[in-house]
Amino acid sequence: MDESADTDAGENDAADRRERSYRGISRRLAAHYLRNLGGTLVGTDDPVEATRVEGDGWTAELSADTVAIGGSLTLTEVTIGFTGDPSILDDLIERFSQKAMRAGG
């Protein structure tokens, strides 16, 4: 799991935006975990196609890319932009990260 620095959501002081990257899990699995944490898929009912998940006080935007990890080896890296109330994000990101660490490589 790679964690990038927290970034500000902009002019809205009530919401934070935090971006995290997780290697070795799929976007489908990330969407599934976010649903298990109380989120609802936006724009689709299929976790494979999910790019946005919303929960009570938070939103997660998902993207996936393939990254080289040395030589000819590659892994899927899912990046999630979490936006929401800072106190909600602290718990959500911690709980999501625990799930992602168990699944990822």
Tab-separated table of N, CA and C in Angstrom:
chain	number	residue	atom	x	y	z
A	1	MET	N	0.851	-1.175	0.000
A	1	MET	CA	0.000	0.000	0.000
A	1	MET	C	0.888	1.228	0.000
A	2	ASP	N	0.612	2.162	-0.889
A	2	ASP	CA	1.300	3.437	-0.918
A	2	ASP	C	0.344	4.491	-0.423
A	3	GLU	N	0.833	5.391	0.408
A	3	GLU	CA	-0.011	6.487	0.867
A	3	GLU	C	0.632	7.791	0.450
A	4	SER	N	-0.138	8.635	-0.214
A	4	SER	CA	0.363	9.943	-0.582
A	4	SER	C	-0.086	10.941	0.464
A	5	ALA	N	0.473	12.116	0.402
A	5	ALA	CA	0.142	13.147	1.383
A	5	ALA	C	-1.298	13.606	1.233
A	6	ASP	N	-1.868	14.053	2.335
A	6	ASP	CA	-3.210	14.619	2.306
A	6	ASP	C	-3.186	15.870	1.445
A	7	THR	N	-4.276	16.092	0.723
A	7	THR	CA	-4.396	17.311	-0.055
A	7	THR	C	-5.665	18.018	0.336
A	8	ASP	N	-5.664	19.324	0.213
A	8	ASP	CA	-6.808	20.141	0.583
A	8	ASP	C	-7.881	20.044	-0.479
A	9	ALA	N	-9.133	20.040	-0.060
A	9	ALA	CA	-10.257	19.933	-0.985
A	9	ALA	C	-10.518	21.246	-1.708
A	10	GLY	N	-9.816	22.296	-1.362
A	10	GLY	CA	-10.042	23.578	-2.009
A	10	GLY	C	-10.481	24.601	-0.998
A	11	GLU	N	-11.448	25.415	-1.378
A	11	GLU	CA	-11.889	26.491	-0.514
A	11	GLU	C	-12.835	26.036	0.586
A	12	ASN	N	-13.407	24.845	0.485
A	12	ASN	CA	-14.359	24.348	1.466
A	12	ASN	C	-13.602	23.761	2.648
A	13	ASP	N	-13.544	24.506	3.773
A	13	ASP	CA	-12.812	24.060	4.945
A	13	ASP	C	-13.505	22.902	5.650
A	14	ALA	N	-14.777	22.652	5.374
A	14	ALA	CA	-15.516	21.595	6.047
A	14	ALA	C	-15.179	20.217	5.496
A	15	ALA	N	-14.583	20.148	4.316
A	15	ALA	CA	-14.280	18.862	3.698
A	15	ALA	C	-12.789	18.757	3.400
A	16	ASP	N	-12.268	17.568	3.582
A	16	ASP	CA	-10.880	17.267	3.219
A	16	ASP	C	-10.884	16.378	1.990
A	17	ARG	N	-9.794	16.409	1.248
A	17	ARG	CA	-9.581	15.447	0.165
A	17	ARG	C	-8.260	14.759	0.446
A	18	ARG	N	-8.314	13.448	0.453
A	18	ARG	CA	-7.118	12.651	0.713
A	18	ARG	C	-7.020	11.575	-0.364
A	19	GLU	N	-5.850	11.436	-0.921
A	19	GLU	CA	-5.653	10.465	-1.981
A	19	GLU	C	-4.728	9.359	-1.493
A	20	ARG	N	-5.132	8.118	-1.760
A	20	ARG	CA	-4.351	6.951	-1.369
A	20	ARG	C	-4.270	6.008	-2.558
A	21	SER	N	-3.149	5.314	-2.673
A	21	SER	CA	-2.954	4.320	-3.727
A	21	SER	C	-2.705	2.969	-3.083
A	22	TYR	N	-3.326	1.950	-3.666
A	22	TYR	CA	-3.232	0.587	-3.152
A	22	TYR	C	-2.843	-0.328	-4.296
A	23	ARG	N	-1.792	-1.097	-4.104
A	23	ARG	CA	-1.327	-2.023	-5.140
A	23	ARG	C	-1.807	-3.430	-4.846
A	24	GLY	N	-2.116	-4.148	-5.914
A	24	GLY	CA	-2.459	-5.554	-5.789
A	24	GLY	C	-3.936	-5.830	-5.569
A	25	ILE	N	-4.791	-4.793	-5.629
A	25	ILE	CA	-6.229	-5.017	-5.585
A	25	ILE	C	-6.837	-4.405	-6.844
A	26	SER	N	-8.008	-4.861	-7.197
A	26	SER	CA	-8.686	-4.336	-8.382
A	26	SER	C	-9.636	-3.202	-7.989
A	27	ARG	N	-10.031	-2.430	-8.973
A	27	ARG	CA	-11.028	-1.383	-8.736
A	27	ARG	C	-12.343	-2.011	-8.281
A	28	ARG	N	-12.685	-3.179	-8.836
A	28	ARG	CA	-13.895	-3.895	-8.429
A	28	ARG	C	-13.850	-4.237	-6.950
A	29	LEU	N	-12.715	-4.754	-6.487
A	29	LEU	CA	-12.591	-5.124	-5.085
A	29	LEU	C	-12.615	-3.882	-4.189
A	30	ALA	N	-11.993	-2.799	-4.631
A	30	ALA	CA	-12.025	-1.552	-3.860
A	30	ALA	C	-13.462	-1.055	-3.717
A	31	ALA	N	-14.225	-1.092	-4.805
A	31	ALA	CA	-15.629	-0.666	-4.756
A	31	ALA	C	-16.430	-1.568	-3.822
A	32	HIS	N	-16.156	-2.865	-3.868
A	32	HIS	CA	-16.830	-3.821	-2.985
A	32	HIS	C	-16.533	-3.490	-1.517
A	33	TYR	N	-15.282	-3.228	-1.190
A	33	TYR	CA	-14.913	-2.872	0.184
A	33	TYR	C	-15.616	-1.592	0.625
A	34	LEU	N	-15.663	-0.603	-0.265
A	34	LEU	CA	-16.314	0.665	0.081
A	34	LEU	C	-17.812	0.470	0.302
A	35	ARG	N	-18.441	-0.402	-0.467
A	35	ARG	CA	-19.858	-0.719	-0.218
A	35	ARG	C	-20.019	-1.379	1.143
A	36	ASN	N	-19.116	-2.265	1.495
A	36	ASN	CA	-19.175	-2.915	2.806
A	36	ASN	C	-18.968	-1.929	3.955
A	37	LEU	N	-18.351	-0.793	3.659
A	37	LEU	CA	-18.132	0.242	4.666
A	37	LEU	C	-19.250	1.288	4.658
A	38	GLY	N	-20.351	0.976	3.992
A	38	GLY	CA	-21.520	1.842	4.021
A	38	GLY	C	-21.752	2.681	2.782
A	39	GLY	N	-20.969	2.471	1.745
A	39	GLY	CA	-21.106	3.267	0.537
A	39	GLY	C	-22.086	2.692	-0.463
A	40	THR	N	-22.472	3.539	-1.409
A	40	THR	CA	-23.360	3.171	-2.497
A	40	THR	C	-22.677	3.523	-3.810
A	41	LEU	N	-22.689	2.597	-4.760
A	41	LEU	CA	-22.116	2.875	-6.073
A	41	LEU	C	-22.922	3.973	-6.760
A	42	VAL	N	-22.235	4.866	-7.462
A	42	VAL	CA	-22.886	5.958	-8.175
A	42	VAL	C	-22.717	5.729	-9.674
A	43	GLY	N	-23.835	5.737	-10.401
A	43	GLY	CA	-23.794	5.625	-11.852
A	43	GLY	C	-23.779	4.212	-12.391
A	44	THR	N	-23.680	3.219	-11.530
A	44	THR	CA	-23.675	1.827	-11.959
A	44	THR	C	-24.025	0.935	-10.767
A	45	ASP	N	-24.493	-0.252	-11.061
A	45	ASP	CA	-24.717	-1.253	-10.017
A	45	ASP	C	-23.613	-2.303	-10.031
A	46	ASP	N	-22.677	-2.170	-10.963
A	46	ASP	CA	-21.623	-3.151	-11.163
A	46	ASP	C	-20.296	-2.642	-10.600
A	47	PRO	N	-19.744	-3.294	-9.566
A	47	PRO	CA	-18.466	-2.844	-8.990
A	47	PRO	C	-17.321	-2.818	-10.000
A	48	VAL	N	-17.389	-3.633	-11.045
A	48	VAL	CA	-16.340	-3.638	-12.065
A	48	VAL	C	-16.270	-2.281	-12.775
A	49	GLU	N	-17.418	-1.640	-12.955
A	49	GLU	CA	-17.486	-0.366	-13.670
A	49	GLU	C	-17.431	0.847	-12.740
A	50	ALA	N	-17.412	0.626	-11.446
A	50	ALA	CA	-17.521	1.722	-10.469
A	50	ALA	C	-16.322	2.660	-10.523
A	51	THR	N	-16.631	3.960	-10.580
A	51	THR	CA	-15.593	4.975	-10.474
A	51	THR	C	-15.895	5.951	-9.337
A	52	ARG	N	-17.077	5.795	-8.722
A	52	ARG	CA	-17.472	6.686	-7.627
A	52	ARG	C	-18.359	5.919	-6.653
A	53	VAL	N	-18.062	6.102	-5.365
A	53	VAL	CA	-18.848	5.503	-4.294
A	53	VAL	C	-19.113	6.601	-3.275
A	54	GLU	N	-20.372	6.704	-2.830
A	54	GLU	CA	-20.730	7.735	-1.852
A	54	GLU	C	-21.274	7.083	-0.589
A	55	GLY	N	-20.888	7.649	0.550
A	55	GLY	CA	-21.384	7.211	1.841
A	55	GLY	C	-21.843	8.411	2.648
A	56	ASP	N	-22.225	8.179	3.872
A	56	ASP	CA	-22.703	9.234	4.752
A	56	ASP	C	-21.532	10.124	5.171
A	57	GLY	N	-21.413	11.284	4.539
A	57	GLY	CA	-20.353	12.235	4.867
A	57	GLY	C	-19.064	12.041	4.095
A	58	TRP	N	-19.073	11.159	3.091
A	58	TRP	CA	-17.858	10.937	2.310
A	58	TRP	C	-18.172	10.511	0.876
A	59	THR	N	-17.187	10.733	0.009
A	59	THR	CA	-17.228	10.304	-1.381
A	59	THR	C	-15.857	9.726	-1.721
A	60	ALA	N	-15.835	8.680	-2.512
A	60	ALA	CA	-14.582	8.085	-2.974
A	60	ALA	C	-14.614	7.970	-4.488
A	61	GLU	N	-13.594	8.506	-5.142
A	61	GLU	CA	-13.452	8.408	-6.594
A	61	GLU	C	-12.316	7.444	-6.889
A	62	LEU	N	-12.615	6.432	-7.714
A	62	LEU	CA	-11.670	5.356	-7.965
A	62	LEU	C	-11.112	5.396	-9.377
A	63	SER	N	-9.826	5.098	-9.481
A	63	SER	CA	-9.202	4.899	-10.782
A	63	SER	C	-8.192	3.771	-10.635
A	64	ALA	N	-7.857	3.136	-11.743
A	64	ALA	CA	-6.905	2.023	-11.710
A	64	ALA	C	-5.927	2.162	-12.859
A	65	ASP	N	-4.715	1.697	-12.605
A	65	ASP	CA	-3.676	1.719	-13.618
A	65	ASP	C	-2.772	0.523	-13.383
A	66	THR	N	-2.022	0.147	-14.388
A	66	THR	CA	-1.038	-0.913	-14.253
A	66	THR	C	0.320	-0.257	-14.060
A	67	VAL	N	1.049	-0.714	-13.042
A	67	VAL	CA	2.362	-0.136	-12.750
A	67	VAL	C	3.421	-1.234	-12.788
A	68	ALA	N	4.602	-0.867	-13.271
A	68	ALA	CA	5.730	-1.790	-13.298
A	68	ALA	C	6.357	-1.836	-11.911
A	69	ILE	N	6.688	-3.043	-11.475
A	69	ILE	CA	7.320	-3.166	-10.157
A	69	ILE	C	8.718	-3.758	-10.271
A	70	GLY	N	9.228	-3.805	-11.450
A	70	GLY	CA	10.575	-4.293	-11.673
A	70	GLY	C	10.587	-5.277	-12.822
A	71	GLY	N	11.519	-5.093	-13.704
A	71	GLY	CA	11.602	-5.986	-14.859
A	71	GLY	C	10.311	-5.991	-15.645
A	72	SER	N	9.787	-7.185	-15.871
A	72	SER	CA	8.547	-7.308	-16.641
A	72	SER	C	7.330	-7.521	-15.745
A	73	LEU	N	7.503	-7.421	-14.426
A	73	LEU	CA	6.390	-7.614	-13.498
A	73	LEU	C	5.552	-6.349	-13.379
A	74	THR	N	4.230	-6.537	-13.372
A	74	THR	CA	3.316	-5.411	-13.197
A	74	THR	C	2.251	-5.767	-12.166
A	75	LEU	N	1.679	-4.750	-11.574
A	75	LEU	CA	0.570	-4.885	-10.640
A	75	LEU	C	-0.476	-3.839	-10.967
A	76	THR	N	-1.702	-4.120	-10.564
A	76	THR	CA	-2.738	-3.106	-10.644
A	76	THR	C	-2.595	-2.188	-9.432
A	77	GLU	N	-2.669	-0.899	-9.675
A	77	GLU	CA	-2.647	0.085	-8.599
A	77	GLU	C	-3.949	0.873	-8.663
A	78	VAL	N	-4.719	0.805	-7.592
A	78	VAL	CA	-5.970	1.540	-7.500
A	78	VAL	C	-5.715	2.801	-6.693
A	79	THR	N	-6.122	3.937	-7.239
A	79	THR	CA	-6.002	5.209	-6.532
A	79	THR	C	-7.403	5.660	-6.161
A	80	ILE	N	-7.548	6.046	-4.896
A	80	ILE	CA	-8.843	6.491	-4.396
A	80	ILE	C	-8.691	7.901	-3.844
A	81	GLY	N	-9.522	8.804	-4.359
A	81	GLY	CA	-9.611	10.159	-3.825
A	81	GLY	C	-10.784	10.208	-2.856
A	82	PHE	N	-10.475	10.241	-1.566
A	82	PHE	CA	-11.502	10.315	-0.527
A	82	PHE	C	-11.792	11.792	-0.243
A	83	THR	N	-13.064	12.166	-0.217
A	83	THR	CA	-13.464	13.527	0.116
A	83	THR	C	-14.549	13.455	1.172
A	84	GLY	N	-14.447	14.314	2.198
A	84	GLY	CA	-15.488	14.331	3.220
A	84	GLY	C	-15.043	14.979	4.503
A	85	ASP	N	-15.855	14.780	5.521
A	85	ASP	CA	-15.585	15.294	6.857
A	85	ASP	C	-14.299	14.648	7.378
A	86	PRO	N	-13.358	15.436	7.884
A	86	PRO	CA	-12.077	14.883	8.334
A	86	PRO	C	-12.205	13.762	9.365
A	87	SER	N	-13.101	13.890	10.301
A	87	SER	CA	-13.224	12.846	11.331
A	87	SER	C	-13.793	11.553	10.746
A	88	ILE	N	-14.641	11.668	9.742
A	88	ILE	CA	-15.182	10.482	9.075
A	88	ILE	C	-14.098	9.830	8.225
A	89	LEU	N	-13.313	10.658	7.514
A	89	LEU	CA	-12.270	10.119	6.647
A	89	LEU	C	-11.207	9.366	7.430
A	90	ASP	N	-10.850	9.857	8.611
A	90	ASP	CA	-9.835	9.174	9.422
A	90	ASP	C	-10.216	7.716	9.625
A	91	ASP	N	-11.435	7.475	10.075
A	91	ASP	CA	-11.906	6.120	10.349
A	91	ASP	C	-12.098	5.333	9.054
A	92	LEU	N	-12.708	5.944	8.050
A	92	LEU	CA	-12.978	5.259	6.783
A	92	LEU	C	-11.689	4.783	6.128
A	93	ILE	N	-10.705	5.651	6.032
A	93	ILE	CA	-9.449	5.290	5.370
A	93	ILE	C	-8.731	4.202	6.158
A	94	GLU	N	-8.740	4.288	7.463
A	94	GLU	CA	-8.114	3.253	8.289
A	94	GLU	C	-8.785	1.901	8.063
A	95	ARG	N	-10.105	1.870	8.090
A	95	ARG	CA	-10.831	0.617	7.905
A	95	ARG	C	-10.645	0.074	6.486
A	96	PHE	N	-10.685	0.962	5.491
A	96	PHE	CA	-10.473	0.521	4.115
A	96	PHE	C	-9.047	-0.023	3.951
A	97	SER	N	-8.078	0.666	4.494
A	97	SER	CA	-6.678	0.248	4.359
A	97	SER	C	-6.439	-1.119	4.971
A	98	GLN	N	-7.090	-1.416	6.081
A	98	GLN	CA	-6.957	-2.742	6.689
A	98	GLN	C	-7.486	-3.819	5.753
A	99	LYS	N	-8.624	-3.557	5.126
A	99	LYS	CA	-9.168	-4.529	4.171
A	99	LYS	C	-8.246	-4.682	2.962
A	100	ALA	N	-7.735	-3.578	2.446
A	100	ALA	CA	-6.887	-3.607	1.254
A	100	ALA	C	-5.551	-4.303	1.535
A	101	MET	N	-5.023	-4.153	2.722
A	101	MET	CA	-3.752	-4.792	3.058
A	101	MET	C	-3.904	-6.307	3.125
A	102	ARG	N	-5.045	-6.783	3.593
A	102	ARG	CA	-5.264	-8.225	3.655
A	102	ARG	C	-5.385	-8.827	2.263
A	103	ALA	N	-5.924	-8.053	1.309
A	103	ALA	CA	-6.156	-8.578	-0.037
A	103	ALA	C	-4.978	-8.346	-0.965
A	104	GLY	N	-4.335	-7.205	-0.800
A	104	GLY	CA	-3.314	-6.787	-1.760
A	104	GLY	C	-2.006	-7.522	-1.624
A	105	GLY	N	-1.135	-7.255	-2.611
A	105	GLY	CA	0.173	-7.882	-2.600
A	105	GLY	C	1.252	-6.862	-2.409
